[in-house]
C-alpha cells in the first residue's frame, strides 16, 4: 500500500531564511508526487508535481522539490521564505492504476517569524 | 480556471441530524473525491466517484454515504451526524486517466466546509 510520511509536524523559520520540508513515500511503482499548500481557512492549492523526467521540479511561489528515488524522498525547498508562506504543506503520492486516489501525508505547519 | 465550489463554508448541526454537503465542479471532470481533514491526521479519503452513479469507498467510509446523479455534482451525506464527525470536509475533482493516459493534471480542491456537530 502506498504511504507518505512528513516527519516534521511544525517548523518555524525566520523570514528570509531558507526552508526545506521533508517528505518520504512508499509506493510500488514509479510515483507521481505532489506538494500542496493550504493557507488558513482555505482549500488546498497545488505547488508543484513530479511525473517523470528532470528530478528537480519548479513550482509556484518560488518553491522547488527534488525527487530522489534512492531515498524515496521528495523534499520541498525555498531559498528565502516570506511571511506569506506561513501555511500548512501537504505531500501526496499516487495515483494507482485503475483509480485516481492520492495518498496524503499528515502535513507540516510552517510558522514564519520576523 | 477550474472551479470547485462547496455549498457551505461553515455548518453547525446537532447530533442525529441528516447532513448534506454539496460539491460542484465546472470542468467536466470524471473523478470527484470527498476528504476529511483533522489536525495531525492530514487528509483522509471518505469516498470517491469516477463516473455518474458510480462510487467507491475510501479509507474511512463509515458513517457516510455519497450521491452522484450528475457529472458536476458530488454530495456527501451524514445519515445521522455524530460529534466525532466534526471536521473540515474537502471536495476535489480531477479528469479521468491521471495515470493511465499520461494525463499530467492533478486534483483540484474546493475551499472546504467546516462542520461542527453539537
Short mmCIF file of C-alpha atoms in Angstrom, two decimals:
data_model
loop_
_atom_site.label_atom_id
_atom_site.label_comp_id
_atom_site.label_asym_id
_atom_site.label_seq_id
_atom_site.Cartn_x
_atom_site.Cartn_y
_atom_site.Cartn_z
CA UNK A 1 0.00 0.00 0.00
CA UNK A 2 1.23 3.47 -0.73
CA UNK A 3 2.03 5.85 2.11
CA UNK A 4 3.53 9.26 2.73
CA UNK A 5 5.48 10.40 5.79
CA UNK A 6 6.07 14.01 6.68
CA UNK A 7 8.27 13.73 9.75
CA UNK A 8 8.02 17.38 10.81
CA UNK A 9 4.69 18.38 12.32
CA UNK A 10 5.66 22.01 12.82
CA UNK A 11 8.59 24.08 11.58
CA UNK A 12 9.46 27.67 12.50
CA UNK A 13 11.68 29.69 10.19
CA UNK A 14 12.81 33.31 10.20
CA UNK A 15 11.68 35.47 7.31
CA UNK A 16 14.36 35.46 4.63
CA UNK A 17 15.85 32.15 5.75
CA UNK A 18 15.90 29.02 3.61
CA UNK A 19 13.34 26.26 4.02
CA UNK A 20 13.27 22.52 3.49
CA UNK A 21 10.21 20.40 4.22
CA UNK A 22 10.69 16.67 4.21
CA UNK A 23 8.57 14.05 2.51
CA UNK A 24 9.21 10.32 2.28
CA UNK A 25 6.98 7.96 0.38
CA UNK A 26 6.32 4.28 -0.10
CA UNK A 27 4.99 3.27 -3.48
CA UNK A 28 5.11 0.12 -5.59
CA UNK A 29 5.92 1.74 -8.91
CA UNK A 30 7.28 4.99 -10.23
CA UNK A 31 5.38 7.52 -8.17
CA UNK A 32 3.59 10.65 -9.11
CA UNK A 33 4.40 13.15 -6.36
CA UNK A 34 2.74 16.38 -5.36
CA UNK A 35 3.12 19.22 -2.90
CA UNK A 36 0.06 21.22 -1.88
CA UNK A 37 -0.22 24.29 0.32
CA UNK A 38 -3.18 25.24 2.48
CA UNK A 39 -3.43 28.78 3.78
CA UNK A 40 -5.57 29.34 6.88
CA UNK A 41 -9.25 28.80 6.11
CA UNK A 42 -8.57 27.82 2.51
CA UNK A 43 -8.64 24.71 0.38
CA UNK A 44 -5.52 23.06 -0.99
CA UNK A 45 -3.53 24.65 -3.78
CA UNK A 46 -1.03 22.73 -5.90
CA UNK A 47 2.53 23.99 -5.54
CA UNK A 48 4.26 21.54 -7.85
CA UNK A 49 4.20 18.00 -9.15
CA UNK A 50 6.60 15.36 -10.39
CA UNK A 51 5.57 12.82 -13.00
CA UNK A 52 8.78 11.94 -14.85
CA UNK A 53 11.91 13.47 -16.32
CA UNK A 54 14.01 16.06 -14.55
CA UNK A 55 14.11 15.21 -10.88
CA UNK A 56 14.25 18.85 -9.82
CA UNK A 57 10.87 20.46 -10.37
CA UNK A 58 9.95 24.08 -10.09
CA UNK A 59 6.64 25.23 -8.74
CA UNK A 60 4.73 28.37 -7.99
CA UNK A 61 5.68 30.97 -5.37
CA UNK A 62 9.39 30.22 -5.75
CA UNK A 63 9.21 26.64 -4.44
CA UNK A 64 11.11 23.67 -5.84
CA UNK A 65 11.30 20.00 -4.97
CA UNK A 66 13.74 17.24 -5.74
CA UNK A 67 12.77 13.63 -6.37
CA UNK A 68 15.36 11.18 -5.03
CA UNK A 69 14.40 7.63 -5.87
CA UNK A 70 17.24 6.09 -3.83
CA UNK A 71 15.97 7.84 -0.71
CA UNK A 72 12.24 7.63 -1.54
CA UNK A 73 12.07 11.34 -0.86
CA UNK A 74 10.52 14.40 -2.41
CA UNK A 75 11.61 17.34 -0.25
CA UNK A 76 10.27 20.82 -0.79
CA UNK A 77 12.64 23.78 -0.71
CA UNK A 78 12.60 27.54 -0.91
CA UNK A 79 15.76 29.68 -0.73
CA UNK A 80 14.17 32.62 1.09
CA UNK A 81 10.79 32.48 2.81
CA UNK A 82 8.30 35.29 3.04
CA UNK A 83 5.78 35.92 5.81
CA UNK A 84 3.02 34.94 3.35
CA UNK A 85 4.46 31.40 3.15
CA UNK A 86 3.07 30.65 6.60
CA UNK A 87 0.64 27.79 5.92
CA UNK A 88 0.27 24.05 6.10
CA UNK A 89 2.03 21.95 3.49
CA UNK A 90 0.99 18.51 2.33
CA UNK A 91 2.93 15.98 0.32
CA UNK A 92 0.95 13.42 -1.70
CA UNK A 93 1.71 10.32 -3.78
CA UNK A 94 -0.25 8.35 -6.35
CA UNK A 95 -2.37 7.53 -8.11
CA UNK A 96 -2.70 3.82 -8.56
CA UNK A 97 -3.51 2.27 -11.87
CA UNK A 98 -7.23 1.78 -12.13
CA UNK A 99 -8.19 4.59 -9.84
CA UNK A 100 -7.20 8.16 -9.21
CA UNK A 101 -6.63 8.09 -5.48
CA UNK A 102 -3.90 10.17 -3.94
CA UNK A 103 -2.45 9.43 -0.53
CA UNK A 104 -1.60 12.47 1.56
CA UNK A 105 0.86 12.97 4.36
CA UNK A 106 -0.22 14.39 7.69
CA UNK A 107 1.09 17.84 6.84
CA UNK A 108 3.75 20.24 8.12
CA UNK A 109 2.70 23.54 9.62
CA UNK A 110 5.10 26.36 8.77
CA UNK A 111 5.40 29.40 11.01
CA UNK A 112 7.41 32.43 9.90
CA UNK A 113 8.94 34.74 12.49
CA UNK A 114 10.08 38.28 11.66
CA UNK B 1 -9.56 28.14 -14.16
CA UNK B 2 -11.02 25.02 -12.68
CA UNK B 3 -13.61 25.86 -10.12
CA UNK B 4 -14.68 23.54 -7.35
CA UNK B 5 -17.29 25.00 -5.06
CA UNK B 6 -18.77 23.71 -1.85
CA UNK B 7 -22.20 24.71 -0.65
CA UNK B 8 -21.19 26.00 2.77
CA UNK B 9 -18.00 27.25 4.35
CA UNK B 10 -19.28 26.73 7.89
CA UNK B 11 -22.04 24.47 9.13
CA UNK B 12 -23.33 23.71 12.61
CA UNK B 13 -25.60 20.72 13.12
CA UNK B 14 -26.97 18.72 16.03
CA UNK B 15 -26.28 15.11 16.84
CA UNK B 16 -28.61 12.82 14.91
CA UNK B 17 -29.39 15.27 12.12
CA UNK B 18 -29.04 14.26 8.49
CA UNK B 19 -26.42 16.46 6.86
CA UNK B 20 -25.82 17.13 3.17
CA UNK B 21 -22.57 18.59 1.89
CA UNK B 22 -22.62 19.59 -1.75
CA UNK B 23 -19.74 19.94 -4.17
CA UNK B 24 -19.90 21.24 -7.73
CA UNK B 25 -17.13 21.40 -10.33
CA UNK B 26 -17.30 23.23 -13.63
CA UNK B 27 -14.60 21.48 -15.67
CA UNK B 28 -16.40 18.32 -16.76
CA UNK B 29 -14.13 16.15 -14.60
CA UNK B 30 -14.98 12.49 -14.34
CA UNK B 31 -13.49 11.90 -10.89
CA UNK B 32 -14.62 13.51 -7.69
CA UNK B 33 -13.49 12.96 -4.10
CA UNK B 34 -14.52 13.69 -0.54
CA UNK B 35 -11.87 14.01 2.16
CA UNK B 36 -11.97 14.93 5.77
CA UNK B 37 -9.12 16.82 7.32
CA UNK B 38 -8.25 16.62 11.02
CA UNK B 39 -5.24 18.05 12.86
CA UNK B 40 -2.37 15.59 12.93
CA UNK B 41 -4.15 13.17 10.60
CA UNK B 42 -3.89 15.02 7.30
CA UNK B 43 -6.43 14.30 4.59
CA UNK B 44 -8.28 11.02 4.67
CA UNK B 45 -10.37 9.83 1.76
CA UNK B 46 -14.01 9.12 2.56
CA UNK B 47 -15.47 8.26 -0.85
CA UNK B 48 -14.73 8.89 -4.46
CA UNK B 49 -16.62 8.64 -7.70
CA UNK B 50 -15.23 8.05 -11.17
CA UNK B 51 -18.47 8.48 -13.06
CA UNK B 52 -22.12 9.38 -12.65
CA UNK B 53 -23.85 6.97 -10.28
CA UNK B 54 -20.55 5.25 -9.55
CA UNK B 55 -18.89 5.37 -6.16
CA UNK B 56 -16.14 3.65 -4.27
CA UNK B 57 -15.28 3.61 -0.61
CA UNK B 58 -12.18 5.36 0.50
CA UNK B 59 -10.28 4.78 3.69
CA UNK B 60 -12.90 5.95 6.20
CA UNK B 61 -16.41 5.50 4.73
CA UNK B 62 -18.18 4.50 7.94
CA UNK B 63 -20.99 6.88 8.84
CA UNK B 64 -21.06 8.48 5.40
CA UNK B 65 -22.72 7.94 2.06
CA UNK B 66 -22.49 9.76 -1.25
CA UNK B 67 -24.57 10.57 -4.28
CA UNK B 68 -23.54 11.43 -7.81
CA UNK B 69 -26.58 11.92 -10.01
CA UNK B 70 -24.94 14.46 -12.30
CA UNK B 71 -21.37 14.64 -13.50
CA UNK B 72 -20.68 18.04 -11.99
CA UNK B 73 -22.14 17.37 -8.54
CA UNK B 74 -20.97 15.07 -5.76
CA UNK B 75 -22.81 15.05 -2.46
CA UNK B 76 -21.61 13.75 0.87
CA UNK B 77 -24.31 12.61 3.28
CA UNK B 78 -24.05 12.10 7.00
CA UNK B 79 -27.07 9.95 7.73
CA UNK B 80 -27.05 10.65 11.46
CA UNK B 81 -24.42 13.18 12.43
CA UNK B 82 -22.26 12.47 15.45
CA UNK B 83 -19.81 14.66 17.35
CA UNK B 84 -16.85 12.66 16.03
CA UNK B 85 -17.75 13.84 12.55
CA UNK B 86 -16.87 17.41 13.48
CA UNK B 87 -14.17 18.17 10.94
CA UNK B 88 -13.12 20.06 7.82
CA UNK B 89 -14.51 18.43 4.69
CA UNK B 90 -12.76 18.95 1.37
CA UNK B 91 -14.05 18.10 -2.07
CA UNK B 92 -11.76 17.59 -5.07
CA UNK B 93 -12.06 16.71 -8.72
CA UNK B 94 -9.76 15.52 -11.47
CA UNK B 95 -10.10 14.41 -15.09
CA UNK B 96 -10.02 10.70 -15.82
CA UNK B 97 -6.85 8.89 -16.62
CA UNK B 98 -4.45 10.70 -14.37
CA UNK B 99 -2.01 7.88 -14.75
CA UNK B 100 -3.31 5.54 -17.39
CA UNK B 101 -3.45 8.08 -20.16
CA UNK B 102 -0.47 10.10 -19.10
CA UNK B 103 -2.66 12.93 -18.00
CA UNK B 104 -0.46 15.29 -16.06
CA UNK B 105 -3.31 17.04 -14.37
CA UNK B 106 -3.90 16.91 -10.65
CA UNK B 107 -6.69 17.14 -8.11
CA UNK B 108 -8.42 20.48 -7.74
CA UNK B 109 -9.81 21.29 -4.33
CA UNK B 110 -12.75 23.28 -3.11
CA UNK B 111 -12.41 25.73 -0.21
CA UNK B 112 -13.71 23.26 2.35
CA UNK B 113 -16.68 23.06 4.70
CA UNK B 114 -16.01 23.25 8.40
CA UNK B 115 -18.69 21.15 10.04
CA UNK B 116 -19.40 21.28 13.76
CA UNK B 117 -21.73 18.69 15.26
CA UNK B 118 -23.06 19.61 18.69
#
